[in-house]
Short mmCIF file of C-alpha atoms and ligand atoms in Angstrom, two decimals:
data_model
loop_
_atom_site.label_atom_id
_atom_site.label_comp_id
_atom_site.label_asym_id
_atom_site.label_seq_id
_atom_site.Cartn_x
_atom_site.Cartn_y
_atom_site.Cartn_z
CA UNK A 1 0.00 0.00 0.00
CA UNK A 2 1.28 3.49 -0.85
CA UNK A 3 2.52 5.44 2.14
CA UNK A 4 0.80 8.85 2.02
CA UNK A 5 2.24 10.45 5.14
CA UNK A 6 5.92 10.79 5.99
CA UNK A 7 8.15 12.93 8.20
CA UNK A 8 9.55 15.98 6.41
CA UNK A 9 11.10 18.07 9.19
CA UNK A 10 14.40 18.20 7.30
CA UNK A 11 12.60 20.37 4.68
CA UNK A 12 11.67 23.18 7.12
CA UNK A 13 14.69 25.31 6.15
CA UNK A 14 13.97 24.86 2.44
CA UNK A 15 10.65 26.69 2.90
CA UNK A 16 12.18 29.40 5.14
CA UNK A 17 9.77 28.90 8.08
CA UNK A 18 10.71 30.19 11.55
CA UNK A 19 9.75 28.58 14.88
CA UNK A 20 8.53 25.37 13.22
CA UNK A 21 9.91 22.18 14.77
CA UNK A 22 8.13 19.43 12.86
CA UNK A 23 6.72 18.97 9.38
CA UNK A 24 4.72 16.01 8.04
CA UNK A 25 4.31 15.49 4.31
CA UNK A 26 1.06 14.14 2.81
CA UNK A 27 1.46 13.21 -0.85
CA UNK A 28 -2.34 12.97 -1.20
CA UNK A 29 -2.70 16.74 -0.67
CA UNK A 30 -3.11 19.00 -3.72
CA UNK A 31 -4.07 22.45 -4.92
CA UNK A 32 -6.99 23.25 -7.18
CA UNK A 33 -7.62 26.38 -9.28
CA UNK A 34 -11.27 26.92 -8.33
CA UNK A 35 -11.74 29.47 -11.15
CA UNK A 36 -10.73 26.83 -13.73
CA UNK A 37 -12.86 24.24 -11.91
CA UNK A 38 -16.01 26.41 -12.18
CA UNK A 39 -15.25 27.23 -15.82
CA UNK A 40 -15.00 23.52 -16.69
CA UNK A 41 -18.13 22.68 -14.71
CA UNK A 42 -20.15 25.39 -16.50
CA UNK A 43 -18.99 24.27 -19.96
CA UNK A 44 -19.96 20.67 -19.14
CA UNK A 45 -23.36 21.84 -17.90
CA UNK A 46 -23.93 23.90 -21.09
CA UNK A 47 -23.09 20.89 -23.31
CA UNK A 48 -25.72 18.91 -21.43
CA UNK A 49 -28.27 21.70 -21.98
CA UNK A 50 -28.77 22.31 -18.27
CA UNK A 51 -29.92 25.84 -17.43
CA UNK A 52 -28.12 27.75 -14.66
CA UNK A 53 -29.96 30.64 -12.98
CA UNK A 54 -27.63 32.80 -10.90
CA UNK A 55 -28.43 35.40 -8.24
CA UNK A 56 -31.78 33.92 -7.21
CA UNK A 57 -32.38 33.21 -3.54
CA UNK A 58 -34.61 30.27 -2.63
CA UNK A 59 -36.92 31.25 0.21
CA UNK A 60 -38.86 27.98 0.58
CA UNK A 61 -41.42 25.84 -1.23
CA UNK A 62 -45.09 24.92 -1.36
CA UNK A 63 -46.40 21.40 -1.85
CA UNK A 64 -48.81 21.10 -4.74
CA UNK A 65 -50.49 17.84 -5.56
CA UNK A 66 -48.52 17.28 -8.76
CA UNK A 67 -45.25 19.16 -7.94
CA UNK A 68 -43.36 21.48 -5.64
CA UNK A 69 -43.48 25.25 -6.17
CA UNK A 70 -40.09 26.66 -5.21
CA UNK A 71 -40.42 30.23 -3.99
CA UNK A 72 -37.70 32.72 -5.00
CA UNK A 73 -36.67 36.03 -3.46
CA UNK A 74 -37.40 37.67 -6.84
CA UNK A 75 -41.12 37.15 -6.40
CA UNK A 76 -41.70 34.25 -8.79
CA UNK A 77 -41.98 30.50 -8.19
CA UNK A 78 -40.43 27.58 -10.07
CA UNK A 79 -42.42 24.34 -10.42
CA UNK A 80 -40.39 21.13 -10.06
CA UNK A 81 -40.86 17.41 -9.55
CA UNK A 82 -37.65 17.05 -7.52
CA UNK A 83 -35.57 19.52 -5.48
CA UNK A 84 -31.94 18.94 -4.48
CA UNK A 85 -30.67 21.30 -1.76
CA UNK A 86 -26.91 21.98 -2.01
CA UNK A 87 -26.63 25.21 -0.05
CA UNK A 88 -23.96 23.70 2.21
CA UNK A 89 -23.31 25.90 5.28
CA UNK A 90 -26.66 27.60 4.76
CA UNK A 91 -28.63 24.31 4.78
CA UNK A 92 -30.31 25.03 8.14
CA UNK A 93 -32.01 28.10 6.71
CA UNK A 94 -34.06 25.80 4.43
CA UNK A 95 -33.88 22.57 6.46
CA UNK A 96 -34.04 23.51 10.16
CA UNK A 97 -33.27 19.93 11.30
CA UNK A 98 -30.06 19.61 9.23
CA UNK A 99 -26.99 18.89 11.37
CA UNK A 100 -24.92 21.58 9.65
CA UNK A 101 -23.51 24.65 11.35
CA UNK A 102 -21.82 27.59 9.63
CA UNK A 103 -18.11 28.15 10.26
CA UNK A 104 -16.66 31.33 8.79
CA UNK A 105 -13.17 31.18 7.27
CA UNK A 106 -11.31 34.50 6.95
CA UNK A 107 -8.66 34.63 4.26
CA UNK A 108 -5.97 36.98 2.99
CA UNK A 109 -3.58 36.96 0.06
CA UNK A 110 -0.25 38.79 -0.23
CA UNK A 111 1.05 40.77 -3.16
CA UNK A 112 3.64 38.86 -5.26
CA UNK A 113 6.80 38.02 -3.29
CA UNK A 114 10.07 37.83 -5.26
CA UNK A 115 11.95 34.51 -4.81
CA UNK A 116 9.14 32.97 -2.72
CA UNK A 117 10.44 29.77 -1.08
CA UNK A 118 7.05 28.45 0.09
CA UNK A 119 5.66 26.08 -2.54
CA UNK A 120 2.77 23.74 -1.70
CA UNK A 121 -0.21 23.51 0.62
CA UNK A 122 0.27 23.58 4.40
CA UNK A 123 -1.98 22.98 7.42
CA UNK A 124 -1.13 24.23 10.88
CA UNK A 125 -2.60 23.81 14.38
CA UNK A 126 -4.94 20.83 13.82
CA UNK A 127 -5.94 22.31 10.46
CA UNK A 128 -7.41 25.51 11.92
CA UNK A 129 -4.89 27.43 9.77
CA UNK A 130 -4.21 26.75 6.09
CA UNK A 131 -1.75 28.37 3.70
CA UNK A 132 -0.52 27.76 0.18
CA UNK A 133 1.33 29.53 -2.57
CA UNK A 134 -0.72 30.92 -5.46
CA UNK A 135 2.04 31.53 -7.99
CA UNK A 136 4.43 33.78 -6.07
CA UNK A 137 1.85 34.97 -3.53
CA UNK A 138 0.80 33.41 -0.21
CA UNK A 139 -2.87 32.71 0.47
CA UNK A 140 -3.47 32.28 4.21
CA UNK A 141 -6.69 31.65 6.11
CA UNK A 142 -8.34 30.19 9.14
CA UNK A 143 -8.18 31.09 12.81
CA UNK A 144 -11.77 30.11 13.62
CA UNK A 145 -10.43 28.55 16.83
CA UNK A 146 -9.47 32.05 18.10
CA UNK A 147 -13.15 32.96 18.51
CA UNK A 148 -15.49 30.03 17.81
CA UNK A 149 -18.66 31.90 18.84
CA UNK A 150 -18.14 34.89 16.53
CA UNK A 151 -17.10 32.69 13.59
CA UNK A 152 -20.21 30.46 13.98
CA UNK A 153 -22.11 32.78 11.63
CA UNK A 154 -23.89 33.01 8.26
CA UNK A 155 -22.51 36.56 7.83
CA UNK A 156 -19.50 37.24 5.62
CA UNK A 157 -16.98 39.58 7.25
CA UNK A 158 -13.56 40.15 8.80
CA UNK A 159 -12.56 40.68 12.44
CA UNK A 160 -9.41 42.28 13.84
CA UNK A 161 -8.90 39.29 16.23
CA UNK A 162 -8.47 36.86 13.35
CA UNK A 163 -6.88 39.22 10.79
CA UNK A 164 -4.21 40.47 13.24
CA UNK A 165 -3.33 36.88 14.18
CA UNK A 166 -3.09 35.83 10.54
CA UNK A 167 -0.77 38.78 9.83
CA UNK A 168 1.37 37.96 12.88
CA UNK A 169 1.82 34.30 11.90
CA UNK A 170 2.50 35.35 8.33
CA UNK A 171 5.31 37.75 9.22
CA UNK A 172 6.88 35.70 12.05
CA UNK A 173 6.44 32.05 11.01
CA UNK A 174 5.63 31.71 7.31
CA UNK A 175 7.56 34.63 5.76
CA UNK A 176 9.93 35.79 8.53
CA UNK A 177 12.33 38.70 8.00
CA UNK A 178 11.06 39.76 4.61
CA UNK A 179 8.92 42.64 3.40
CA UNK A 180 5.36 41.70 2.46
CA UNK A 181 2.11 43.46 1.64
CA UNK A 182 -1.45 42.18 1.92
CA UNK A 183 -3.30 42.51 -1.38
CA UNK A 184 -6.85 41.31 -0.57
CA UNK A 185 -8.91 39.91 2.29
CA UNK A 186 -12.24 38.06 2.19
CA UNK A 187 -14.29 35.40 3.97
CA UNK A 188 -16.30 32.30 3.10
CA UNK A 189 -18.69 30.12 5.08
CA UNK A 190 -17.96 26.40 5.56
CA UNK A 191 -20.54 23.75 6.45
CA UNK A 192 -19.52 21.90 9.62
CA UNK A 193 -21.15 19.18 11.70
CA UNK A 194 -20.79 16.61 14.48
CA UNK A 195 -19.55 13.86 12.14
CA UNK A 196 -16.96 13.90 9.37
CA UNK A 197 -19.13 12.58 6.56
CA UNK A 198 -21.21 14.68 4.16
CA UNK A 199 -25.01 14.59 4.45
CA UNK A 200 -26.40 13.14 1.22
CA UNK A 201 -29.94 11.85 1.65
CA UNK A 202 -33.62 12.06 0.78
CA UNK A 203 -35.37 14.45 3.14
CA UNK A 204 -38.91 13.81 1.90
CA UNK A 205 -40.67 12.50 -1.19
CA UNK A 206 -39.64 15.29 -3.58
CA UNK A 207 -36.67 16.74 -1.69
CA UNK A 208 -33.06 15.55 -1.32
CA UNK A 209 -30.01 17.28 0.13
CA UNK A 210 -26.25 17.03 -0.46
CA UNK A 211 -24.57 19.35 2.01
CA UNK A 212 -21.52 19.69 4.27
CA UNK A 213 -17.96 18.78 3.37
CA UNK A 214 -15.99 16.13 5.24
CA UNK A 215 -15.36 18.46 8.14
CA UNK A 216 -16.18 17.98 11.78
CA UNK A 217 -16.26 20.60 14.48
CA UNK A 218 -15.12 19.51 17.91
CA UNK A 219 -17.00 22.35 19.62
CA UNK A 220 -20.26 21.54 17.77
CA UNK A 221 -23.26 22.94 19.62
CA UNK A 222 -26.66 22.26 18.07
C1 FAD B 1 -12.32 30.14 2.67
C2 FAD B 1 -12.59 28.69 2.35
C3 FAD B 1 -11.58 27.90 1.83
C4 FAD B 1 -11.81 26.57 1.52
N1 FAD B 1 -10.78 25.83 0.99
C5 FAD B 1 -11.00 24.55 0.68
C6 FAD B 1 -9.95 23.76 0.13
O1 FAD B 1 -8.85 24.24 -0.10
N2 FAD B 1 -10.19 22.46 -0.15
C7 FAD B 1 -11.43 21.90 0.08
O2 FAD B 1 -11.59 20.73 -0.19
N3 FAD B 1 -12.43 22.63 0.58
C8 FAD B 1 -12.25 23.92 0.89
N4 FAD B 1 -13.27 24.65 1.43
C9 FAD B 1 -14.57 24.02 1.59
C10 FAD B 1 -15.28 24.07 0.25
O3 FAD B 1 -15.44 25.41 -0.14
C11 FAD B 1 -16.63 23.49 0.34
O4 FAD B 1 -16.53 22.15 0.81
C12 FAD B 1 -17.30 23.50 -1.04
O5 FAD B 1 -17.37 24.82 -1.51
C13 FAD B 1 -18.70 22.95 -0.92
O6 FAD B 1 -19.33 23.14 -2.18
P1 FAD B 1 -20.86 23.30 -2.26
O7 FAD B 1 -21.20 23.58 -3.70
O8 FAD B 1 -21.52 22.11 -1.60
O9 FAD B 1 -21.25 24.56 -1.35
P2 FAD B 1 -20.83 26.07 -1.44
O10 FAD B 1 -19.63 26.27 -2.31
O11 FAD B 1 -20.78 26.57 -0.02
O12 FAD B 1 -22.08 26.70 -2.20
C14 FAD B 1 -23.35 26.88 -1.58
C15 FAD B 1 -24.07 27.93 -2.44
O13 FAD B 1 -25.43 28.04 -2.03
C16 FAD B 1 -25.81 29.38 -2.12
N5 FAD B 1 -27.00 29.56 -1.28
C17 FAD B 1 -27.08 29.51 0.08
N6 FAD B 1 -28.38 29.68 0.49
C18 FAD B 1 -29.10 29.85 -0.65
C19 FAD B 1 -30.50 30.07 -0.90
N7 FAD B 1 -31.40 30.14 0.09
N8 FAD B 1 -30.92 30.19 -2.19
C20 FAD B 1 -30.03 30.11 -3.22
N9 FAD B 1 -28.69 29.90 -3.05
C21 FAD B 1 -28.24 29.77 -1.78
C22 FAD B 1 -24.59 30.15 -1.64
O14 FAD B 1 -24.63 31.48 -2.10
C23 FAD B 1 -23.48 29.34 -2.31
O15 FAD B 1 -23.20 29.82 -3.61
C24 FAD B 1 -13.08 26.01 1.74
C25 FAD B 1 -14.11 26.80 2.27
C26 FAD B 1 -13.86 28.13 2.57
C27 FAD B 1 -14.99 28.99 3.13
#
C-alpha cells in the first residue's frame, strides 16, 4: 500500500519557516484552481443543456399535488418534480433539522513576493490554519479557533482578532524577516457538523439534500 504520510522536518529550512519544529508530508494533498474548476463545470453543464440561474435566492417551497413550487426572493416561483438542496453551510435556513452549522473562514492573500520559497499547501494547528502559494503569492486563512462563537455565523466579514493573528503568523512564522504586503482579504462560510461525513440523503418525497464537506467541528453545539 502506498505510504501517504511521511516525516519531512528536514525540509523546514527549504521553505524558510521560523519557529517550526516538525513537518509532516502528505502526498495525497493537492491544490486546485477553483476558477478553472467552475469554468470547466459550467462548460460541461452547457453541453448537457442544463440551465443555470444565478443570483436567485430560494426562500422555501409549497407542496402542490402534482409538484413542488419553489419560492424565489425575486417574487416568482419555479415548479419542479424534484428539489436537491446543495446550499452547504446555509442548509439550516431551508432545512431547520439539518446537522450543519456555519463556520466562517477568513482569508488573505499577499502581493507577489520575489523569490518565494514556500511552494505547496500547508496545514497548521490541527488544520485551523491553512496556507498555500498561489504563484508567487501566499494565500493564508483560518483562525476560527481564536473565537469560535463569533465565527459560527452566516454573515461574511472580517474581524481584527483573526486578521491580526493571521498577519502575525505570516510575518513571524511563514515569511519571517522579509517585506510583504497584503493585497486582498475576504471570507467564506464552511458547512460543519458533528460527524466527518457529508449529508447526502432524501429528506422527503420530492426533496433531497447534499450538504456539508468532510469536516467535523469539535466544539459543535446544536
Ligand atoms: C475560505 C474557504 C476555503 C476553503 N478551501 C478549501 C480547500 O482548499 N479544499 C477543500 O476541499 N475545501 C475547501 N473549502 C470548503 C469548500 O469550499 C466546500 O466544501 C465546497 O465549496 C462545498 O461546495 P458546495 O457547492 O456544496 O457549497 P458552497 O460552495 O458553499 O455553495 C453553496 C451555495 O449556495 C448558495 N446559497 C445559500 N443559500 C441559498 C439560498 N437560500 N438560495 C439560493 N442559493 C443559496 C450560496 O450562495 C453558495 O453559492 C473552503 C471553504 C472556505 C470557506
